mmCIF file of C-alpha atoms and ligand atoms in Angstrom:
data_model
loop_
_atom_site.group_PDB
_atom_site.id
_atom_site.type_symbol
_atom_site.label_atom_id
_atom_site.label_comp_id
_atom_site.label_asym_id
_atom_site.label_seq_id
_atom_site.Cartn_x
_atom_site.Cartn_y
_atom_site.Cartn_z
ATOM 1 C CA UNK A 141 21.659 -1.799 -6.769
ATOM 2 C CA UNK A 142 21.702 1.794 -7.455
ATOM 3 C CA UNK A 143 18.406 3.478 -7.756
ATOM 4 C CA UNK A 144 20.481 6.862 -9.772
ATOM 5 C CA UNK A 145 16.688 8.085 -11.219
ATOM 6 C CA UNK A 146 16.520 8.729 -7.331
ATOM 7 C CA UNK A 147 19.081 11.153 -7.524
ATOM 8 C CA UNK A 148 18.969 13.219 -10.429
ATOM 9 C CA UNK A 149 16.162 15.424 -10.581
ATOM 10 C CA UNK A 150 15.310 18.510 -8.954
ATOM 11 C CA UNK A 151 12.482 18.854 -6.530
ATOM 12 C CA UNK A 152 8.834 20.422 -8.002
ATOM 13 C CA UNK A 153 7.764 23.295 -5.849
ATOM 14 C CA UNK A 154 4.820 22.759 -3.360
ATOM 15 C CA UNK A 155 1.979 23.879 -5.163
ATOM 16 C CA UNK A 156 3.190 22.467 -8.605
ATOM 17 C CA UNK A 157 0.848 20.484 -10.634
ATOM 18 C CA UNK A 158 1.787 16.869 -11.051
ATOM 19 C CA UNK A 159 -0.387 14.372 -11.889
ATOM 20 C CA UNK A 160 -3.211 16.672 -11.804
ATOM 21 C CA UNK A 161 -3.011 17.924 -8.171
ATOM 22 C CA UNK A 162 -0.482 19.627 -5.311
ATOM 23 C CA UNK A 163 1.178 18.257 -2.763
ATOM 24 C CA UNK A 164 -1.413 18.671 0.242
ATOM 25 C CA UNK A 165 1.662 19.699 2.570
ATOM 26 C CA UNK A 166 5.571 20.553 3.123
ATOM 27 C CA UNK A 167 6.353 16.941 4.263
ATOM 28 C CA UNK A 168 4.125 15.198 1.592
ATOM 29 C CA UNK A 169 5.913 17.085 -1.468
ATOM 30 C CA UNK A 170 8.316 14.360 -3.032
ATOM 31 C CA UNK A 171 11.490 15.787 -4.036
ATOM 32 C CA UNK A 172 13.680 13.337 -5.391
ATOM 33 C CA UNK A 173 11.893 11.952 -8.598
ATOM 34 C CA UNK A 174 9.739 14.622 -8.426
ATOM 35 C CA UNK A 175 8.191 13.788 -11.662
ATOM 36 C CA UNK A 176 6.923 10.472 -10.406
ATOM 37 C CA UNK A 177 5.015 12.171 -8.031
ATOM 38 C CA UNK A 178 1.388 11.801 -7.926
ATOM 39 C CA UNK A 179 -0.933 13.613 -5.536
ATOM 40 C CA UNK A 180 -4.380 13.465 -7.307
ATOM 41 C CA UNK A 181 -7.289 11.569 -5.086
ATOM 42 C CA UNK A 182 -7.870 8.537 -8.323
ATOM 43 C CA UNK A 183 -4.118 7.510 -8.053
ATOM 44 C CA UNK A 184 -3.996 7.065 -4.424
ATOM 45 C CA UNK A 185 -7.014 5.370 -3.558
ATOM 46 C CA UNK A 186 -6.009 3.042 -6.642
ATOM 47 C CA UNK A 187 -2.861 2.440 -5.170
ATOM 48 C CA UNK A 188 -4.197 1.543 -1.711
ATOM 49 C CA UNK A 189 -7.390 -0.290 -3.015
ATOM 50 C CA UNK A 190 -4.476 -2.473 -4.936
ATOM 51 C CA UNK A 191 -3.154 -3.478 -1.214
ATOM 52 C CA UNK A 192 -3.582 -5.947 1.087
ATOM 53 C CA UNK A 193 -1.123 -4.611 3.546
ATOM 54 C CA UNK A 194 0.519 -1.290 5.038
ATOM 55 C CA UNK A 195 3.121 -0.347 6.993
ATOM 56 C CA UNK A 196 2.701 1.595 9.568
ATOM 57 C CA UNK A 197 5.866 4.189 11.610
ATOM 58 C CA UNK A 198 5.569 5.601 14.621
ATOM 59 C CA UNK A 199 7.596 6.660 17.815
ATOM 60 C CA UNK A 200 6.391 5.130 21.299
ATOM 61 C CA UNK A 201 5.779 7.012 24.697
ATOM 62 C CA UNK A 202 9.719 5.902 25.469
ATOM 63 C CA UNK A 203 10.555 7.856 22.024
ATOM 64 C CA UNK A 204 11.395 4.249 20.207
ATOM 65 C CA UNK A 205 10.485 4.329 16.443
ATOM 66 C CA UNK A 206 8.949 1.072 14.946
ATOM 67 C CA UNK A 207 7.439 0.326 11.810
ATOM 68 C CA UNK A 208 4.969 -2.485 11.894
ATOM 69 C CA UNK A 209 3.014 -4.355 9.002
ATOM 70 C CA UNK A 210 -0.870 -5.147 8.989
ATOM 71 C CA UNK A 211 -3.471 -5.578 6.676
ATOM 72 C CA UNK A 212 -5.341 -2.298 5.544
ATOM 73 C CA UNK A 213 -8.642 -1.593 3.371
ATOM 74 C CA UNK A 214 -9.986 1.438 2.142
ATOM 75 C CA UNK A 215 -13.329 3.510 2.501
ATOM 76 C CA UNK A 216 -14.127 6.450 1.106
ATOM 77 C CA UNK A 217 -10.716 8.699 1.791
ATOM 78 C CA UNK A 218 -9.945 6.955 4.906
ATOM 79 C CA UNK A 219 -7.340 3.682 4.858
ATOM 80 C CA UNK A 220 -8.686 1.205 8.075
ATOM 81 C CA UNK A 221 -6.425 -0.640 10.132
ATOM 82 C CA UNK A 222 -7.992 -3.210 12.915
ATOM 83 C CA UNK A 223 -6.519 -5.336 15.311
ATOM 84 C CA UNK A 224 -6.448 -6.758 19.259
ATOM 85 C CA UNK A 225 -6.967 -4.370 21.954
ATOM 86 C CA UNK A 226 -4.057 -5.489 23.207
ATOM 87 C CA UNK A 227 -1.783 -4.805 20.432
ATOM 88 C CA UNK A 228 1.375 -2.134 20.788
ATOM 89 C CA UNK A 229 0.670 -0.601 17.278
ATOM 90 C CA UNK A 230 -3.127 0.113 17.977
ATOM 91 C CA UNK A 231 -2.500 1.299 21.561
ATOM 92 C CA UNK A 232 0.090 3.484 20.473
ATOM 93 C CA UNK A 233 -1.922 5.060 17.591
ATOM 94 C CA UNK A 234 -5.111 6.037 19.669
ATOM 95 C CA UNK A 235 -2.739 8.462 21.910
ATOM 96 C CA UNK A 236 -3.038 9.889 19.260
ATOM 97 C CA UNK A 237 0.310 10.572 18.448
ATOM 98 C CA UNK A 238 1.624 11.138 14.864
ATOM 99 C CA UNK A 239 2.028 8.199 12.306
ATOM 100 C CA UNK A 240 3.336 7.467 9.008
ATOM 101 C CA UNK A 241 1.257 4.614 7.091
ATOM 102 C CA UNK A 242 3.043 3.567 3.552
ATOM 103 C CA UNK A 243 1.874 0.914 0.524
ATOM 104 C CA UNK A 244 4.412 -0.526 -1.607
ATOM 105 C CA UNK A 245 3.452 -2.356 -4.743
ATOM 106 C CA UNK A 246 6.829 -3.729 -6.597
ATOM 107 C CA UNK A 247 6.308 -4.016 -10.497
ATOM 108 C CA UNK A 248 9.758 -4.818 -11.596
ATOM 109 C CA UNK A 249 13.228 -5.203 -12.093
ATOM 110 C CA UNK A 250 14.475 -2.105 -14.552
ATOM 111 C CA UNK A 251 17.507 -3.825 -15.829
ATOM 112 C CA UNK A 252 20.175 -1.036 -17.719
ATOM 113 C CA UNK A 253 23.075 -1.640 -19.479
ATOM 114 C CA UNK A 254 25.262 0.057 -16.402
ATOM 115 C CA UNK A 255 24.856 -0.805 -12.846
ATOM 116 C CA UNK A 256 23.860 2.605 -11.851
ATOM 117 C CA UNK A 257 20.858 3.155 -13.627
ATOM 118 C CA UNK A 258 19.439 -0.176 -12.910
ATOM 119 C CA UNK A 259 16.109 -0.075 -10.814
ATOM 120 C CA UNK A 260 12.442 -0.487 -10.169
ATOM 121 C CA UNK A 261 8.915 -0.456 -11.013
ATOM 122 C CA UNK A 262 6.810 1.037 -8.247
ATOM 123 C CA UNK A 263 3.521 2.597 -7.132
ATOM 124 C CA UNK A 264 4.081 3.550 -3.635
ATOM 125 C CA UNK A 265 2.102 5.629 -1.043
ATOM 126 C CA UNK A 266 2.954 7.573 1.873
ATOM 127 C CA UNK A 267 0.300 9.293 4.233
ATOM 128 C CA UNK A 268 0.892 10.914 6.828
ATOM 129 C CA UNK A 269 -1.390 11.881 10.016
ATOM 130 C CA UNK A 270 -2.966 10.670 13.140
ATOM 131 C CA UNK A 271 -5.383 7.595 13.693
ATOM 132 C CA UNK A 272 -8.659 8.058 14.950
ATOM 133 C CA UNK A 273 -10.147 5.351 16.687
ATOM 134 C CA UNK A 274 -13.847 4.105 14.657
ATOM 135 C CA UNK A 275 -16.371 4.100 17.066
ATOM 136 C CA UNK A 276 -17.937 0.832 18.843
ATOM 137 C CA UNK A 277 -21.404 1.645 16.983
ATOM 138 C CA UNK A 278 -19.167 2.180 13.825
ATOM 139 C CA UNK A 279 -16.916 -0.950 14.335
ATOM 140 C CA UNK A 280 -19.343 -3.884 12.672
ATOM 141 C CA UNK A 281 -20.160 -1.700 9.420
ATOM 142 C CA UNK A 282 -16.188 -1.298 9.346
ATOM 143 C CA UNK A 283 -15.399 -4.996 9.545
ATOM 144 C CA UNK A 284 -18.241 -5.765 7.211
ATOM 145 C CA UNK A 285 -16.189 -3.736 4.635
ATOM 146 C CA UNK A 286 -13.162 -5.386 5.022
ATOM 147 C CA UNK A 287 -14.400 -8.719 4.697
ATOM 148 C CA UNK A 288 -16.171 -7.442 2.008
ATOM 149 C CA UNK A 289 -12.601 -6.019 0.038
ATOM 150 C CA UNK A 290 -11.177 -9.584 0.734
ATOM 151 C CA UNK A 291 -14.362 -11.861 -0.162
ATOM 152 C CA UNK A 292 -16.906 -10.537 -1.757
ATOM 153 C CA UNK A 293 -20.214 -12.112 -0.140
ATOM 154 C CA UNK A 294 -18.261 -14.007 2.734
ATOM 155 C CA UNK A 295 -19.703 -12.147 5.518
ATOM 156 C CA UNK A 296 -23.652 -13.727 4.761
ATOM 157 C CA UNK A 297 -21.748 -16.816 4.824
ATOM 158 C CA UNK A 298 -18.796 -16.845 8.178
ATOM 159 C CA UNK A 299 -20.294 -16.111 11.422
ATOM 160 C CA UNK A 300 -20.739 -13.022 12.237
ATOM 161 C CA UNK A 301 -18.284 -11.438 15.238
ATOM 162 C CA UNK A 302 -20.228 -11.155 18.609
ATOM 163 C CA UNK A 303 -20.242 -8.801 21.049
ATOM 164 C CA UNK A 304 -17.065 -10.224 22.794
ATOM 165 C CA UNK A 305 -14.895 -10.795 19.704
ATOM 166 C CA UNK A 306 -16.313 -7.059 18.412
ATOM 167 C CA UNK A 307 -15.541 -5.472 21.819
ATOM 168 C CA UNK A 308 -12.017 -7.169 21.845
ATOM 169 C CA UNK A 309 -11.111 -5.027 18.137
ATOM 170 C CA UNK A 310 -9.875 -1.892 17.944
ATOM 171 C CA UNK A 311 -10.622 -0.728 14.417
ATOM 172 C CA UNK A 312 -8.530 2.542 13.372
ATOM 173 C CA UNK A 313 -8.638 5.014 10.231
ATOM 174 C CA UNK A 314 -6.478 7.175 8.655
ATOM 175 C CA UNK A 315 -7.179 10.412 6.657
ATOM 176 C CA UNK A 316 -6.015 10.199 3.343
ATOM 177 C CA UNK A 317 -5.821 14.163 3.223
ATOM 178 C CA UNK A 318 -2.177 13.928 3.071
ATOM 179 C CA UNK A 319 -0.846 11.906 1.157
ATOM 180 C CA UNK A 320 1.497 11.677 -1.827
ATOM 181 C CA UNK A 321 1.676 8.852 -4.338
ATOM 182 C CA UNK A 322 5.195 7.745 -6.382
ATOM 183 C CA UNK A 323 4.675 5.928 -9.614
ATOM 184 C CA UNK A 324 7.501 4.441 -11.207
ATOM 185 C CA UNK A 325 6.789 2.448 -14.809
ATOM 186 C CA UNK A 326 9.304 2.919 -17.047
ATOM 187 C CA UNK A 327 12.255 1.122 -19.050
ATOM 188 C CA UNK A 328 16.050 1.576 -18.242
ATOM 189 C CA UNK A 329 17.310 5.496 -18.877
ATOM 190 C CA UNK A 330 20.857 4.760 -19.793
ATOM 191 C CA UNK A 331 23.516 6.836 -20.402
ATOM 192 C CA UNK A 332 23.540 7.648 -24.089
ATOM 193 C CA UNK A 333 27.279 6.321 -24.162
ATOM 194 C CA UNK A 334 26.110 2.958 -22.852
ATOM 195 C CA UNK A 335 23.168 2.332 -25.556
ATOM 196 C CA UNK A 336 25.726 0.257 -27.589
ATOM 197 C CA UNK A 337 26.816 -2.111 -24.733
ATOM 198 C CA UNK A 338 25.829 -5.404 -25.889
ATOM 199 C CA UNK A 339 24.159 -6.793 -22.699
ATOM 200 C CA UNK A 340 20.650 -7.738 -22.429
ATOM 201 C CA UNK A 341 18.958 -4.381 -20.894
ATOM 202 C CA UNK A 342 14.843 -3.831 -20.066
ATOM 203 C CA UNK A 343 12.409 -4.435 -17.849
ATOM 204 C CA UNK A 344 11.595 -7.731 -15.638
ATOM 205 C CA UNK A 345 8.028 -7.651 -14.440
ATOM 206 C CA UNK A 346 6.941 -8.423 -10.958
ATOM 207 C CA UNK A 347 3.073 -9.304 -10.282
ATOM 208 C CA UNK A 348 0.748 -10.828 -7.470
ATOM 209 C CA UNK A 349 -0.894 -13.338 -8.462
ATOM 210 C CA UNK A 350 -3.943 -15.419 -7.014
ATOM 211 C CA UNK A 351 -2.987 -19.404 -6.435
ATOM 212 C CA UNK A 352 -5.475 -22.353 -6.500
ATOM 213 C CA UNK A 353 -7.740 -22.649 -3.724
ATOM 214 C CA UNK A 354 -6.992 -25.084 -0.528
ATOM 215 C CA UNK A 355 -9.846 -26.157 1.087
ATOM 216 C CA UNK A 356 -8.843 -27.574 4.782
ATOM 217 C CA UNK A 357 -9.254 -30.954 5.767
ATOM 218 C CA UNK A 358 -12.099 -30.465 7.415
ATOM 219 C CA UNK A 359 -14.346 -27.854 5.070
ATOM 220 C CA UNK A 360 -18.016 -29.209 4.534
ATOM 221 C CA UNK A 361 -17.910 -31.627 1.041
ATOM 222 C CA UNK A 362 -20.621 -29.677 0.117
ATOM 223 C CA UNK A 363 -18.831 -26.114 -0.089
ATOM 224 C CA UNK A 364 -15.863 -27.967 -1.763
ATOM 225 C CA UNK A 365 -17.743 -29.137 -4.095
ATOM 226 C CA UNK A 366 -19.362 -25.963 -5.135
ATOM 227 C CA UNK A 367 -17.737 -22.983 -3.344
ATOM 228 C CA UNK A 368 -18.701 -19.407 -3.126
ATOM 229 C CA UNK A 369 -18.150 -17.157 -6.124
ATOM 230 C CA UNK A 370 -15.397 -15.733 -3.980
ATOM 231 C CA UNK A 371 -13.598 -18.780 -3.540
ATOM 232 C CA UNK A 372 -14.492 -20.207 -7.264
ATOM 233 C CA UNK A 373 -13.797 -16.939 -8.832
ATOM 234 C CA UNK A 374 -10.309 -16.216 -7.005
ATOM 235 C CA UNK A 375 -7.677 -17.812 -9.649
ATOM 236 C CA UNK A 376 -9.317 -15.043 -11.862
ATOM 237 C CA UNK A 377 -9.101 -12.290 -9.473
ATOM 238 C CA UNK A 378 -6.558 -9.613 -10.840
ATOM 239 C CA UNK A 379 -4.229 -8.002 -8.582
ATOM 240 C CA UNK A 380 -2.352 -6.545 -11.666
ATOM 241 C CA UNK A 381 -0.706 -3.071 -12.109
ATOM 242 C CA UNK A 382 -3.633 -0.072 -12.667
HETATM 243 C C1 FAD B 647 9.855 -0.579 -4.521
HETATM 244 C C2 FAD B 647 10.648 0.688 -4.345
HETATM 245 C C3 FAD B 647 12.014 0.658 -4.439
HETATM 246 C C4 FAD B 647 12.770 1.804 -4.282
HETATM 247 N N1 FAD B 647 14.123 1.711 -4.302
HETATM 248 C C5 FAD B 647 14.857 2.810 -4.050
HETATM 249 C C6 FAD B 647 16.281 2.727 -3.934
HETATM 250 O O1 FAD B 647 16.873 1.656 -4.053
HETATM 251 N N2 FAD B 647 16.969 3.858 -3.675
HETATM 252 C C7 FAD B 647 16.342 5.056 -3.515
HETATM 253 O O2 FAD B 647 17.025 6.067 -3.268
HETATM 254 N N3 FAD B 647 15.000 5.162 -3.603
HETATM 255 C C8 FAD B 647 14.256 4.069 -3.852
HETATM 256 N N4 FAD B 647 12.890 4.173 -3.911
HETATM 257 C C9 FAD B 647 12.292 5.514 -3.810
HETATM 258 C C10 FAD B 647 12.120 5.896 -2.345
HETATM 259 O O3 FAD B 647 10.842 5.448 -1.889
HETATM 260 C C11 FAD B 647 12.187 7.398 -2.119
HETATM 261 O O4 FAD B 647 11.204 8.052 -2.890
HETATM 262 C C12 FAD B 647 13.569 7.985 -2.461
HETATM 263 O O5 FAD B 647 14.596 7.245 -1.810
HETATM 264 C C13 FAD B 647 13.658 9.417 -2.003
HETATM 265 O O6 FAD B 647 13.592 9.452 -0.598
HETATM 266 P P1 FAD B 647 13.630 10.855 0.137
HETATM 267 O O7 FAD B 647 13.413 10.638 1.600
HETATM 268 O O8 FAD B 647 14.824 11.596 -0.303
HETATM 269 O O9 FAD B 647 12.315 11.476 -0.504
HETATM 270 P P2 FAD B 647 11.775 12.956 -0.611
HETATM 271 O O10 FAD B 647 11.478 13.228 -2.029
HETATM 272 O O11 FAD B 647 12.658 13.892 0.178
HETATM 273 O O12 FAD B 647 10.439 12.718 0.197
HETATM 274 C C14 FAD B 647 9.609 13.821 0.518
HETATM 275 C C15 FAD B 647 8.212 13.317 0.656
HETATM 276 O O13 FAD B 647 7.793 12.770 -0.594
HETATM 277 C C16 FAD B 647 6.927 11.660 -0.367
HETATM 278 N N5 FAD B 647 7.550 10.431 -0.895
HETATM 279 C C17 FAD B 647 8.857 10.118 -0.985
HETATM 280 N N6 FAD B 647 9.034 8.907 -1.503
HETATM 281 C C18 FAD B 647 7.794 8.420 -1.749
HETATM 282 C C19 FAD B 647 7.317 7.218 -2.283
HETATM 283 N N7 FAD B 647 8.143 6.230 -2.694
HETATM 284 N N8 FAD B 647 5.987 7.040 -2.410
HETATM 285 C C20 FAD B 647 5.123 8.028 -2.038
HETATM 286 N N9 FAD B 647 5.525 9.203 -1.514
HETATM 287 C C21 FAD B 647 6.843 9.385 -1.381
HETATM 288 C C22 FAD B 647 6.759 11.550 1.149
HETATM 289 O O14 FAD B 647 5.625 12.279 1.550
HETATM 290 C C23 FAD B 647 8.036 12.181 1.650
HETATM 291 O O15 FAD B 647 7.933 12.637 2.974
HETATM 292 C C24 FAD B 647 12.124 3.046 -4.055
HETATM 293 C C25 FAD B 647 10.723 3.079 -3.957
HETATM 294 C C26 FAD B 647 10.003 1.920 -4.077
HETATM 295 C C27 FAD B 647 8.512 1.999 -3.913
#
């Protein structure tokens, strides 16, 4: 599929006001598309409080480049990342050594009337920086939020991590100082001599959508039987386009 919107446009100066801010840097300004661009503080943090996961690029001490998913959450105008000790990814990023964390959210199919100009619906992030590692002190109050972006309440509820399982997770945050934001929501932009093709041309939305709780075999009959707002109120939980 050609994504021609990609293409075709020419590049907004750094400095130039789209979506009611500037690109914060060189790298961050978004050149192709540049209309699509969005730098402004709202859009992003809407973008990453819509995600459940990241991806994160970086190049290892033996100059490999990877680019590794995990599950992110926001707070205040830093994205977290946590994991094992033990893990690549988090070792690598405390060097610290430069990274490249993106969010993808995939809205739909743009079907035009030419192959060309077919393409997507998008919000997409890209920040770039260095990790800094959250302090040990800092590291419960951290998880706490995260548990609290996935299940609201859960964490008076689950046990809470001890000292072992705390000491064994390396928690991680990103600035969100630069950043840049792509927002793509729009119908086909065909070629004007196309518009009278007569083949079925528009937009085929794509959403994320909660499914019915699963209670496991063993859960207590008493929390299946009446489960946590969380759990009761998740078939209802919107993960639509903001
Ligand atoms: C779901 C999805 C599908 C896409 N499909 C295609 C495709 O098929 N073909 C295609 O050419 N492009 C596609 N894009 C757009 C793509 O992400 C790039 O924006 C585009 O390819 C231009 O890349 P570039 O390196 O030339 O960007 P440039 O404009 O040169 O990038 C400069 C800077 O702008 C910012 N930036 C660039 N792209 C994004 C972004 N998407 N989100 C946030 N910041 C960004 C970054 O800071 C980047 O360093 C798609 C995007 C999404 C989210």
């Amino acid at each position: 599929m050609s994504q021609s919107r990609e293409v075709s446009n020419a590049a907004a100066p750094v400095g130039a006001k789209t979506g009611a801010a500037t690109a914060p840097s060189k790298r961050t300004r978004v050149r192709r598309l540049a209309e699509n661009a969005r730098y402004d503080a709202a859009t992003i943090r809407r973008i990453v409080d819509a995600a459940w996961v990241c991806h994160i690029a970086f190049v290892d001490e033996q100059g490999a480049v990877h680019c590794i998913p995990t599950a992110c959450w926001r707070e205040a105008d830093h994205v977290y990342v946590h994991g094992s000790n033990g893990s690549r990814l988090l070792k690598a990023l405390q060097a610290p050594r430069d990274a490249v964390l993106t969010i993808t959210h995939f809205d739909g199919l743009v079907l035009a009337r030419s192959a060309f100009n077919h393409s997507m619906n998008y919000r997409s992030v890209v920040i770039y920086g260095r990790f800094e590692t959250v302090a040990d002190a800092d590291k419960p109050a951290a998880l706490a939020a995260f548990m609290e972006r996935i299940a609201p309440g859960r964490q008076a509820q689950a046990r809470p991590g001890n000292a072992k399982e705390l000491a064994a997770t390396t928690v991680l945050r990103l600035s969100l100082a630069e950043a840049s934001a792509k927002v793509h929501a729009a119908a086909p932009e065909d070629d004007p001599e196309d518009l009278d093709r007569p083949v079925w041309a528009g937009v085929l939305p794509v959403e994320l959508r909660p499914g019915a709780p699963q209670p496991d075999g063993a859960c207590d009959p008493a929390a299946v039987a009446d489960p946590p707002a969380h759990v009761r109120d998740w078939p209802n939980r919107s993960f639509a386009a903001t």
